[in-house]
Amino acid sequence: MKLLAKAFSALALALAVGGSALAQEYVKGEVIKVDAKQKKLTIKHEPLTNLDMPAMTMVFVVAEQGMLDKVKTGQAIEFTADR
């Protein structure tokens, strides 16, 4: 089962840009690590065209804590990412 997350925000170096998650395309990825205490997921993902980023593995902060209860390591997901 795939998790459809409407908004994930990229962690690290304060990426901040406006834009609607509804206007974005979903990106496929695989959950590599879940850090519930920090509200973070490490995801190996396809290119994030809206952020002009190639495919890679990176850490994301989850927009809603409840999303972490629905995902586990190794799970295939579809998500959007905002700066």
C-alpha positions as CSV (number, residue, x, y, z in Angstrom):
1,M,0.0,0.0,0.0
2,K,1.3,3.4,-0.9
3,L,1.2,6.4,1.3
4,L,-0.1,9.5,-0.4
5,A,1.3,12.4,1.5
6,K,0.1,15.8,0.4
7,A,3.0,17.8,1.8
8,F,6.5,16.9,2.9
9,S,8.9,19.7,3.4
10,A,12.5,19.2,2.7
11,L,14.8,19.2,5.7
12,A,18.3,20.6,6.0
13,L,19.5,24.0,5.0
14,A,16.1,25.7,5.3
15,L,14.5,25.2,1.9
16,A,11.6,27.7,1.7
17,V,9.6,28.5,-1.4
18,G,5.9,29.1,-1.9
19,G,3.7,26.8,-4.0
20,S,0.7,24.6,-3.8
21,A,1.2,20.9,-3.1
22,L,-2.1,20.4,-5.1
23,A,-0.4,21.7,-8.2
24,Q,2.6,19.4,-7.9
25,E,3.0,16.0,-9.3
26,Y,3.6,13.1,-6.9
27,V,7.0,11.6,-6.8
28,K,7.8,7.9,-6.2
29,G,10.2,6.9,-3.5
30,E,11.2,4.3,-1.0
31,V,11.4,4.8,2.7
32,I,14.9,4.1,3.9
33,K,14.6,5.2,7.6
34,V,11.8,6.5,9.9
35,D,12.7,8.8,12.8
36,A,9.4,9.4,14.6
37,K,11.0,11.5,17.4
38,Q,12.4,14.0,14.9
39,K,9.4,13.8,12.5
40,K,11.8,12.8,9.7
41,L,11.8,10.3,6.9
42,T,14.9,9.3,4.8
43,I,13.6,8.7,1.3
44,K,15.3,7.4,-1.9
45,H,13.3,9.3,-4.5
46,E,12.9,10.0,-8.2
47,P,13.8,13.5,-9.5
48,L,11.9,16.3,-7.8
49,T,11.2,18.4,-10.9
50,N,9.4,21.2,-9.0
51,L,12.6,21.7,-6.9
52,D,15.0,21.1,-9.8
53,M,16.7,18.2,-7.9
54,P,17.9,14.9,-9.3
55,A,17.0,11.5,-7.9
56,M,18.8,10.9,-4.6
57,T,18.4,9.8,-1.1
58,M,17.6,12.6,1.4
59,V,16.0,13.4,4.7
60,F,12.5,15.1,4.8
61,V,10.6,16.5,7.7
62,V,7.0,15.2,7.7
63,A,4.3,17.9,7.6
64,E,1.9,15.9,9.8
65,Q,3.0,13.6,12.7
66,G,0.2,11.2,11.9
67,M,1.9,10.3,8.5
68,L,4.7,8.5,10.4
69,D,2.2,6.0,11.8
70,K,1.3,4.9,8.2
71,V,4.8,4.3,6.8
72,K,7.6,1.8,7.5
73,T,11.1,1.2,6.3
74,G,11.2,-0.4,2.8
75,Q,7.8,0.9,1.9
76,A,7.1,2.3,-1.6
77,I,5.4,5.7,-1.3
78,E,4.3,8.6,-3.5
79,F,4.7,12.2,-2.1
80,T,5.2,15.8,-2.9
81,A,8.0,18.0,-1.5
82,D,8.0,21.7,-1.0
83,R,10.9,24.1,-0.2
